[in-house]
Coordinates of C-alpha atoms in Angstrom, one line a residue:
M1 CA -52.7 58.3 -56.2
N2 CA -49.4 57.8 -57.9
L3 CA -46.4 60.2 -57.4
K4 CA -46.9 62.0 -60.8
N5 CA -50.6 62.8 -60.1
F6 CA -49.6 63.8 -56.5
N7 CA -47.1 66.3 -57.9
I8 CA -49.6 67.8 -60.4
S9 CA -52.2 68.1 -57.7
I10 CA -49.8 70.0 -55.4
M11 CA -48.5 72.3 -58.1
S12 CA -52.1 73.3 -59.0
K13 CA -52.5 74.5 -55.4
P14 CA -49.6 76.7 -54.4
S15 CA -50.5 77.0 -50.7
L16 CA -50.6 73.2 -50.4
Y17 CA -47.4 72.9 -52.3
L18 CA -45.6 75.3 -49.9
K19 CA -47.0 73.5 -46.9
S20 CA -45.9 70.1 -48.4
L21 CA -42.4 71.5 -49.1
A22 CA -42.1 72.8 -45.5
L23 CA -43.2 69.4 -44.2
L24 CA -40.7 67.7 -46.4
G25 CA -38.0 70.0 -45.2
L26 CA -38.9 69.3 -41.6
I27 CA -38.8 65.6 -42.2
T28 CA -35.4 65.9 -43.8
I29 CA -34.1 67.9 -40.9
L30 CA -35.5 65.5 -38.4
F31 CA -34.0 62.6 -40.3
S32 CA -30.6 64.3 -40.4
L33 CA -30.8 65.0 -36.7
N34 CA -31.7 61.5 -36.0
S35 CA -28.9 60.2 -38.2
F36 CA -26.5 62.5 -36.4
G37 CA -27.8 61.3 -33.1
Q38 CA -27.2 57.7 -34.1
D39 CA -23.7 58.5 -35.3
F40 CA -22.9 60.4 -32.1
Q41 CA -24.2 57.5 -30.1
K42 CA -21.8 55.2 -32.0
T43 CA -18.8 57.4 -31.4
G44 CA -19.5 59.0 -28.0
K45 CA -18.3 57.1 -25.0
A46 CA -19.6 56.8 -21.5
K47 CA -16.9 58.2 -19.3
Y48 CA -18.7 57.9 -16.0
I49 CA -20.5 54.6 -15.4
F50 CA -22.8 53.7 -12.5
L51 CA -24.0 50.1 -12.1
F52 CA -26.7 49.8 -9.4
I53 CA -27.5 46.2 -8.4
G54 CA -30.6 45.7 -6.2
D55 CA -29.9 42.2 -4.8
G56 CA -33.1 40.2 -4.8
M57 CA -35.0 43.2 -6.2
G58 CA -37.7 42.1 -8.6
L59 CA -40.6 44.2 -10.1
A60 CA -42.8 43.5 -7.1
Q61 CA -40.2 44.9 -4.7
T62 CA -39.9 48.2 -6.5
S63 CA -43.7 48.3 -7.1
A64 CA -44.4 47.8 -3.4
A65 CA -42.0 50.6 -2.5
E66 CA -43.8 52.9 -5.0
A67 CA -47.2 51.8 -3.7
F68 CA -46.1 52.4 -0.1
L69 CA -44.9 55.9 -1.0
G70 CA -48.1 56.6 -2.8
A71 CA -50.3 55.3 0.1
K72 CA -48.4 57.6 2.5
D73 CA -49.5 60.5 0.3
S74 CA -53.1 59.1 0.0
I75 CA -52.5 58.3 -3.7
I76 CA -54.1 55.4 -5.4
G77 CA -51.3 54.3 -7.6
F78 CA -47.5 54.5 -7.6
K79 CA -45.3 57.4 -6.6
K80 CA -42.4 56.8 -8.9
L81 CA -38.9 56.1 -7.8
N82 CA -35.9 57.6 -9.5
M83 CA -35.2 54.4 -11.3
S84 CA -38.7 54.1 -12.6
Q85 CA -38.3 57.3 -14.5
F86 CA -35.4 56.1 -16.7
P87 CA -36.1 56.1 -20.4
V88 CA -35.1 52.5 -20.9
Q89 CA -37.2 50.0 -18.9
T90 CA -36.9 46.3 -19.8
F91 CA -36.1 42.9 -18.3
C92 CA -33.2 40.4 -18.3
T93 CA -32.8 36.8 -17.4
T94 CA -31.0 35.6 -14.3
Y95 CA -30.3 31.8 -14.7
S96 CA -26.8 30.5 -14.1
Q97 CA -24.8 28.0 -16.1
D98 CA -25.9 25.1 -14.0
N99 CA -29.1 26.1 -12.4
F100 CA -32.3 27.9 -13.4
Y101 CA -32.3 29.4 -9.8
T102 CA -29.1 31.4 -9.7
C103 CA -27.2 32.4 -6.6
S104 CA -25.8 35.9 -6.2
A105 CA -22.2 34.8 -7.0
A106 CA -23.1 33.4 -10.4
A107 CA -25.5 36.2 -11.3
A108 CA -23.0 38.9 -10.2
T109 CA -20.4 37.1 -12.3
A110 CA -22.6 37.4 -15.3
L111 CA -23.2 41.1 -14.7
A112 CA -19.5 41.7 -14.0
T113 CA -17.9 39.7 -16.8
G114 CA -20.5 38.9 -19.5
Y115 CA -20.1 35.2 -18.9
K116 CA -22.3 32.6 -17.1
T117 CA -20.8 30.4 -14.5
S118 CA -21.9 27.8 -11.9
N119 CA -23.7 28.7 -8.7
G120 CA -21.3 29.6 -5.9
T121 CA -18.5 30.6 -8.3
L122 CA -16.9 34.1 -8.4
S123 CA -15.7 35.4 -11.7
M124 CA -14.2 32.1 -12.8
D125 CA -15.4 29.6 -15.3
S126 CA -17.4 26.6 -13.9
S127 CA -14.4 24.3 -14.1
H128 CA -12.6 26.7 -11.7
V129 CA -9.6 26.9 -14.0
D130 CA -9.8 30.1 -15.9
T131 CA -10.5 33.5 -14.4
L132 CA -12.9 35.9 -16.0
K133 CA -11.9 39.6 -16.3
T134 CA -14.5 41.9 -14.9
I135 CA -15.7 45.2 -16.2
A136 CA -14.3 46.9 -13.1
E137 CA -10.9 45.5 -13.8
I138 CA -11.0 46.5 -17.4
A139 CA -12.1 50.0 -16.5
Y140 CA -9.3 50.2 -13.9
Q141 CA -6.7 49.0 -16.5
A142 CA -8.0 51.7 -18.9
G143 CA -7.2 54.4 -16.4
M144 CA -10.6 54.9 -14.9
K145 CA -11.0 55.0 -11.1
V146 CA -13.2 52.3 -9.5
G147 CA -15.5 52.2 -6.5
I148 CA -17.3 49.2 -5.0
I149 CA -20.1 49.9 -2.5
T150 CA -22.6 47.7 -0.7
T151 CA -24.9 47.6 2.3
V152 CA -23.7 44.1 3.3
S153 CA -20.1 42.9 3.9
I154 CA -17.7 44.1 1.3
D155 CA -16.5 40.6 0.7
H156 CA -20.0 39.3 0.0
A157 CA -20.9 37.6 -3.3
T158 CA -22.1 40.5 -5.4
P159 CA -19.4 43.0 -4.7
A160 CA -16.8 40.3 -4.7
A161 CA -17.7 39.3 -8.2
F162 CA -16.2 42.6 -9.5
Y163 CA -12.7 42.2 -7.9
A164 CA -12.3 38.6 -6.8
H165 CA -11.7 35.3 -8.6
Q166 CA -12.6 32.4 -6.3
P167 CA -14.1 28.9 -6.8
S168 CA -16.3 29.5 -3.8
R169 CA -18.2 32.5 -2.6
N170 CA -17.5 31.3 0.9
N171 CA -13.8 31.8 0.7
Y172 CA -14.2 35.1 2.5
H173 CA -10.5 35.4 3.6
E174 CA -9.2 34.8 0.1
I175 CA -11.8 37.1 -1.4
A176 CA -10.6 39.9 1.0
I177 CA -7.0 39.3 -0.2
D178 CA -8.3 39.8 -3.8
L179 CA -10.0 43.0 -2.6
V180 CA -6.7 44.4 -1.2
N181 CA -4.8 43.3 -4.3
S182 CA -7.3 44.9 -6.7
N183 CA -6.0 48.4 -5.9
F184 CA -9.5 49.8 -6.6
E185 CA -9.6 53.3 -5.1
F186 CA -12.9 53.1 -3.1
F187 CA -14.6 50.4 -1.1
G188 CA -17.5 51.1 1.1
G189 CA -20.2 49.3 3.1
G190 CA -20.1 46.6 5.8
G191 CA -17.2 44.8 7.3
L192 CA -15.2 41.6 6.5
R193 CA -16.4 38.2 7.4
N194 CA -13.1 36.5 7.9
P195 CA -10.4 39.1 8.3
V196 CA -7.9 37.0 10.2
K197 CA -6.7 33.5 9.2
V198 CA -3.8 31.3 10.2
Q199 CA -2.1 29.7 7.1
N200 CA 0.9 27.5 7.4
G201 CA 1.6 28.8 10.9
D202 CA 1.4 32.4 9.7
T203 CA -1.4 34.8 10.8
V204 CA -2.7 36.9 7.9
N205 CA -4.6 40.0 9.0
I206 CA -6.5 41.6 6.1
I207 CA -6.6 45.0 7.7
N208 CA -2.8 45.0 8.1
L209 CA -2.4 43.7 4.6
A210 CA -4.7 46.5 3.3
K211 CA -2.7 49.2 5.2
K212 CA 0.6 47.8 3.8
N213 CA -0.9 48.1 0.3
G214 CA -1.7 51.7 0.8
Y215 CA -5.3 51.7 1.9
H216 CA -6.7 54.0 4.5
I217 CA -9.2 52.2 6.8
I218 CA -12.2 54.2 7.9
N219 CA -14.9 53.1 10.3
Q220 CA -16.0 56.3 11.9
K221 CA -18.6 58.5 10.2
T222 CA -16.8 61.7 11.3
D223 CA -13.6 60.5 9.6
F224 CA -15.7 59.4 6.5
E225 CA -17.2 62.9 6.2
K226 CA -13.7 64.5 6.2
L227 CA -12.4 62.2 3.3
E228 CA -10.9 64.1 0.4
P229 CA -9.6 62.7 -3.0
S230 CA -6.1 63.3 -1.7
A231 CA -6.6 60.5 0.8
G232 CA -5.9 58.0 -2.0
K233 CA -7.2 54.4 -1.7
V234 CA -9.8 53.9 1.1
I235 CA -11.8 51.1 2.6
V236 CA -14.8 52.4 4.6
M237 CA -16.7 50.1 6.9
N238 CA -19.7 51.3 8.9
Q239 CA -18.9 51.3 12.6
R240 CA -22.1 49.6 13.7
L241 CA -22.6 46.2 12.1
I242 CA -25.2 43.4 12.5
P243 CA -24.6 39.6 12.1
G244 CA -23.0 38.9 8.7
Q245 CA -20.9 42.0 9.0
S246 CA -23.7 44.0 7.3
E247 CA -24.7 47.5 7.8
P248 CA -27.9 47.9 9.9
Y249 CA -31.0 47.8 7.7
A250 CA -32.4 51.2 6.6
I251 CA -35.4 50.7 8.9
D252 CA -33.0 50.3 11.9
Q253 CA -30.4 52.9 11.0
N254 CA -29.6 56.0 13.1
E255 CA -27.7 59.2 12.5
D256 CA -24.3 57.6 13.3
D257 CA -24.7 55.2 10.3
I258 CA -23.3 55.8 6.9
T259 CA -26.2 55.4 4.5
L260 CA -25.9 54.1 1.0
T261 CA -26.7 57.5 -0.3
L262 CA -23.8 59.0 1.6
F263 CA -21.4 56.3 0.4
T264 CA -22.5 56.9 -3.2
S265 CA -22.1 60.7 -2.9
K266 CA -18.7 60.4 -1.3
A267 CA -17.5 57.9 -3.9
I268 CA -18.5 60.3 -6.7
G269 CA -16.5 63.1 -5.1
M270 CA -13.5 60.9 -4.4
L271 CA -13.3 59.3 -7.9
D272 CA -14.3 62.1 -10.2
N273 CA -11.3 62.7 -12.6
K274 CA -10.5 63.4 -16.2
N275 CA -10.3 59.6 -17.1
G276 CA -13.7 58.9 -15.6
F277 CA -14.9 56.2 -13.2
F278 CA -16.8 53.0 -12.8
I279 CA -18.9 52.7 -9.6
M280 CA -20.9 49.6 -8.6
V281 CA -23.4 50.1 -5.9
E282 CA -25.3 47.2 -4.4
G283 CA -28.4 47.3 -2.3
G284 CA -27.5 44.0 -0.8
S285 CA -29.9 44.2 2.2
I286 CA -32.9 44.1 -0.1
D287 CA -32.1 40.4 -0.6
W288 CA -31.6 39.7 3.1
L289 CA -34.9 41.2 4.0
C290 CA -36.7 39.3 1.2
H291 CA -35.1 36.1 2.5
A292 CA -36.8 37.0 5.8
N293 CA -40.1 37.9 4.1
D294 CA -39.9 41.3 5.8
A295 CA -42.0 43.5 3.6
A296 CA -41.8 46.7 5.7
G297 CA -38.0 46.4 5.9
E298 CA -37.7 45.6 2.2
V299 CA -39.8 48.6 1.1
R300 CA -37.6 51.0 3.1
E301 CA -34.5 49.3 1.8
V302 CA -35.6 49.8 -1.8
I303 CA -36.4 53.5 -1.1
D304 CA -32.9 53.8 0.5
F305 CA -31.4 52.2 -2.6
D306 CA -33.3 54.5 -4.9
E307 CA -32.1 57.6 -2.9
A308 CA -28.5 56.5 -3.7
I309 CA -29.5 56.2 -7.4
G310 CA -30.7 59.8 -7.0
E311 CA -27.1 60.9 -6.3
A312 CA -26.0 59.4 -9.6
V313 CA -28.9 61.1 -11.4
K314 CA -27.7 64.5 -10.0
F315 CA -24.2 63.7 -11.4
Y316 CA -25.8 62.7 -14.8
R317 CA -27.5 66.1 -15.1
L318 CA -24.1 67.8 -14.8
H319 CA -22.6 65.4 -17.4
P320 CA -25.5 64.1 -19.5
D321 CA -23.3 63.3 -22.6
E322 CA -20.7 61.3 -20.7
T323 CA -22.7 59.4 -18.0
L324 CA -24.4 56.0 -18.1
I325 CA -26.5 54.7 -15.2
I326 CA -27.7 51.1 -15.2
V327 CA -30.1 49.6 -12.5
V328 CA -30.6 45.9 -12.4
A329 CA -31.0 43.0 -10.0
D330 CA -29.1 39.7 -9.8
H331 CA -32.3 37.8 -9.2
E332 CA -35.6 38.1 -7.3
T333 CA -35.9 36.8 -3.8
G334 CA -39.0 35.7 -1.9
G335 CA -41.5 35.4 -4.7
M336 CA -43.0 38.7 -3.5
T337 CA -46.4 39.7 -4.9
M338 CA -49.0 42.5 -4.3
G339 CA -52.4 41.3 -3.4
T340 CA -53.5 38.9 -0.7
T341 CA -56.7 37.1 0.4
I342 CA -56.7 39.1 3.7
T343 CA -56.8 42.5 2.0
N344 CA -59.4 41.3 -0.5
E345 CA -57.9 43.7 -3.1
E346 CA -58.3 46.7 -0.9
Q347 CA -55.4 49.2 -0.8
A348 CA -53.6 48.9 2.5
F349 CA -49.9 49.5 1.8
S350 CA -49.7 52.4 4.2
T351 CA -50.1 50.0 7.1
L352 CA -46.4 48.9 6.6
Q353 CA -45.6 52.2 8.4
E354 CA -46.7 50.5 11.6
Q355 CA -43.6 48.3 11.7
K356 CA -41.0 50.1 13.7
M357 CA -38.0 47.8 13.1
S358 CA -36.7 45.0 11.0
M359 CA -37.8 41.4 11.6
E360 CA -34.2 40.6 12.6
A361 CA -34.1 43.5 15.1
F362 CA -37.4 42.2 16.6
S363 CA -35.8 38.8 16.8
L364 CA -33.4 40.2 19.4
I365 CA -36.3 41.5 21.5
V366 CA -37.9 38.0 21.4
K367 CA -34.6 36.4 22.3
K368 CA -34.2 38.8 25.3
Y369 CA -37.7 38.1 26.4
R370 CA -37.1 34.3 26.3
E371 CA -33.9 34.7 28.4
D372 CA -35.8 36.8 30.9
H373 CA -38.7 34.4 31.2
P374 CA -37.3 30.9 31.6
G375 CA -39.2 27.9 33.0
G376 CA -42.6 28.6 31.6
K377 CA -42.8 32.1 32.8
A378 CA -43.4 33.5 29.3
N379 CA -46.8 35.1 28.9
F380 CA -48.4 35.4 25.4
D381 CA -50.7 38.3 26.3
E382 CA -47.7 40.2 27.5
M383 CA -45.9 39.5 24.2
L384 CA -49.0 40.6 22.3
G385 CA -48.5 44.0 23.8
I386 CA -44.9 44.0 22.6
I387 CA -46.0 43.0 19.1
K388 CA -48.6 45.8 19.1
D389 CA -46.0 48.4 20.0
N390 CA -43.6 47.3 17.2
F391 CA -45.9 46.1 14.4
G392 CA -49.3 47.8 15.2
L393 CA -51.0 44.4 15.2
G394 CA -53.9 44.4 17.6
T395 CA -54.7 48.1 17.3
E396 CA -58.1 49.4 16.2
T397 CA -56.7 49.8 12.7
L398 CA -55.1 46.3 12.5
K399 CA -57.4 44.2 14.5
L400 CA -56.5 40.5 15.1
S401 CA -58.9 37.7 14.3
D402 CA -59.0 34.6 16.5
Y403 CA -57.2 32.8 13.6
E404 CA -54.5 35.4 13.5
K405 CA -54.0 35.3 17.2
K406 CA -53.6 31.5 17.0
Q407 CA -50.9 31.9 14.3
L408 CA -49.0 34.3 16.6
E409 CA -49.5 32.1 19.7
D410 CA -48.3 29.0 17.9
A411 CA -45.1 30.9 16.8
F412 CA -44.7 32.3 20.3
K413 CA -44.7 28.8 21.8
L414 CA -42.0 27.7 19.3
S415 CA -39.9 30.8 20.0
M416 CA -40.0 30.1 23.7
Q417 CA -38.6 26.6 23.1
L418 CA -35.4 28.0 21.6
P419 CA -32.4 28.2 21.6
S420 CA -32.8 24.4 21.0
S421 CA -33.5 24.1 17.3
L422 CA -37.0 24.0 15.9
P423 CA -38.4 20.5 15.2
N424 CA -37.2 19.8 11.7
N425 CA -40.5 19.1 10.0
E426 CA -42.1 20.3 6.8
Q427 CA -44.5 22.7 8.5
N428 CA -41.8 24.6 10.4
N429 CA -39.5 24.7 7.4
I430 CA -42.3 26.2 5.3
L431 CA -43.5 28.7 8.0
Y432 CA -40.3 29.8 9.6
D433 CA -37.2 28.7 7.6
E434 CA -35.2 28.2 10.8
K435 CA -35.6 31.8 11.8
E436 CA -37.2 33.2 15.0
P437 CA -40.7 31.9 14.6
L438 CA -42.6 34.8 16.3
A439 CA -40.6 37.5 14.4
I440 CA -41.3 35.8 11.1
A441 CA -45.0 35.3 12.0
A442 CA -45.5 39.0 13.0
A443 CA -43.7 40.4 10.0
K444 CA -45.5 38.2 7.5
L445 CA -48.9 38.8 9.1
L446 CA -48.4 42.6 8.8
A447 CA -47.3 42.2 5.2
S448 CA -50.3 40.1 4.4
K449 CA -52.6 42.7 6.0
S450 CA -50.8 45.3 3.9
G451 CA -51.5 43.4 0.7
I452 CA -48.1 41.7 0.2
G453 CA -47.6 38.0 -0.1
W454 CA -44.6 35.7 -0.4
T455 CA -44.1 32.3 -2.0
T456 CA -40.6 31.3 -0.7
F457 CA -37.7 32.3 1.6
G458 CA -35.3 31.7 -1.3
H459 CA -34.6 32.9 -4.8
T460 CA -37.0 32.7 -7.7
A461 CA -36.2 32.4 -11.4
I462 CA -38.3 35.1 -12.9
P463 CA -36.6 37.8 -15.1
V464 CA -35.8 41.0 -13.3
P465 CA -36.1 44.7 -14.4
L466 CA -33.3 46.4 -16.2
R467 CA -33.2 50.1 -16.4
A468 CA -30.9 52.5 -18.2
L469 CA -30.3 56.2 -18.5
G470 CA -27.6 58.2 -20.3
R471 CA -24.8 57.6 -22.9
G472 CA -25.4 54.3 -24.6
Q473 CA -28.8 53.7 -23.0
E474 CA -30.1 52.4 -26.4
L475 CA -27.9 49.4 -26.1
F476 CA -30.0 48.1 -23.2
M477 CA -33.3 48.2 -25.1
G478 CA -35.2 44.9 -25.5
F479 CA -35.3 41.7 -23.5
Q480 CA -31.8 40.8 -22.5
D481 CA -29.7 38.2 -20.8
N482 CA -27.8 39.2 -17.7
T483 CA -24.5 38.6 -19.6
D484 CA -25.5 41.4 -22.0
V485 CA -25.3 44.0 -19.2
A486 CA -21.5 43.7 -18.9
K487 CA -21.0 43.5 -22.7
N488 CA -23.1 46.6 -23.3
I489 CA -21.4 48.6 -20.6
L490 CA -18.1 47.8 -22.2
T491 CA -19.4 48.9 -25.6
A492 CA -20.9 52.1 -24.2
A493 CA -17.5 52.9 -22.6
G494 CA -15.5 52.0 -25.7
L495 CA -13.6 49.4 -23.7

């Protein structure tokens, strides 16, 4: 039917004409509202920006956490995390300038600056000549306050990429000097890996340097809780640290530890001001636990990370027209997957609850046992009881086959040979990656029985999830490169 005949047909039926007119009016109104929304999105700026980086957090890591939460509630399916409810859900690439398998330094540089660089480099070009300005630095220069938070050492690669410019991510002392000189208002997380260094006969102490530059150093939870915006610039380091100057893993934390959620909440309160803020929050321990193939620890770390995201969502609800929240990963770690031969496609994610501590914490128990049982006094059956208490392996629910006991016994024998290094052969490298063999074997066996498998102890090259909520969220739609994240954040903020 052509338009002329359509008009004649409608006019001959007044009721149909009125309905059509009303429909046309509604379409016009909706079009106008949509156009207004588009114009407003172009002119409105994100005043409060949160960038959450789950280090090593691929789709499998978040899906496993959701499956675990669902299984605890006897749900067949996922119990959605905060981040999974964002309106924009897409993916971005992770490769660096010189390697398909990125490291955290190069990936964080891309997220922080909008430019790719070589593996190991922090916010510099690959020639190590030019520095690359970060979105945190640009925000700070524009008058916004800046917070950098992590669960690992605050001079580690991902947080460092937002304030440091170094040719090597291993220049921890120089990175810490860049931290102090950044003048960013809030740093929170683990400690410093190389706070004191002698250079040209002079001893440079980062803590003293930070105090001289006006920073308050906090390492007690009680002092942290008392912090007010009037305190000015602060560096908060959790009092209890594990090797690598990291916070204890979420699965190992106690009430004296400052959680990532508490750090995020405090940063919001400290940094909220009329000019807005930029806060980067890293779940750095997700990566470390995936390097260890510790599924139970990883799941709890993702949940802990998501609870911190929940603090940003609360703030967004108070300032929906001015807040942008981005959740992304620098790369995936471990080649994690859901579904193993052992479970035969049966749901078993709830069994991860049986693990009472991280694989690394259990490594300390194994080490102590080895020290207390020298000269062939170690007893595998005795150790099986310790494994049962901490992993649930060998209970009626998680029975051990002869093959599985043999796996644990082989790892036990190797662990009892330490502290001399493991024989450097292909089998040991594939099975244990120079970590405590028995701890690795127990954690991986429980993971496998729970339905989670791993392909590597290192990074993978698969694209990672990218999620967005709030002002400018439409900029993040569609498959993106990791460099687009920084560029789109600057666009959303009008910087």
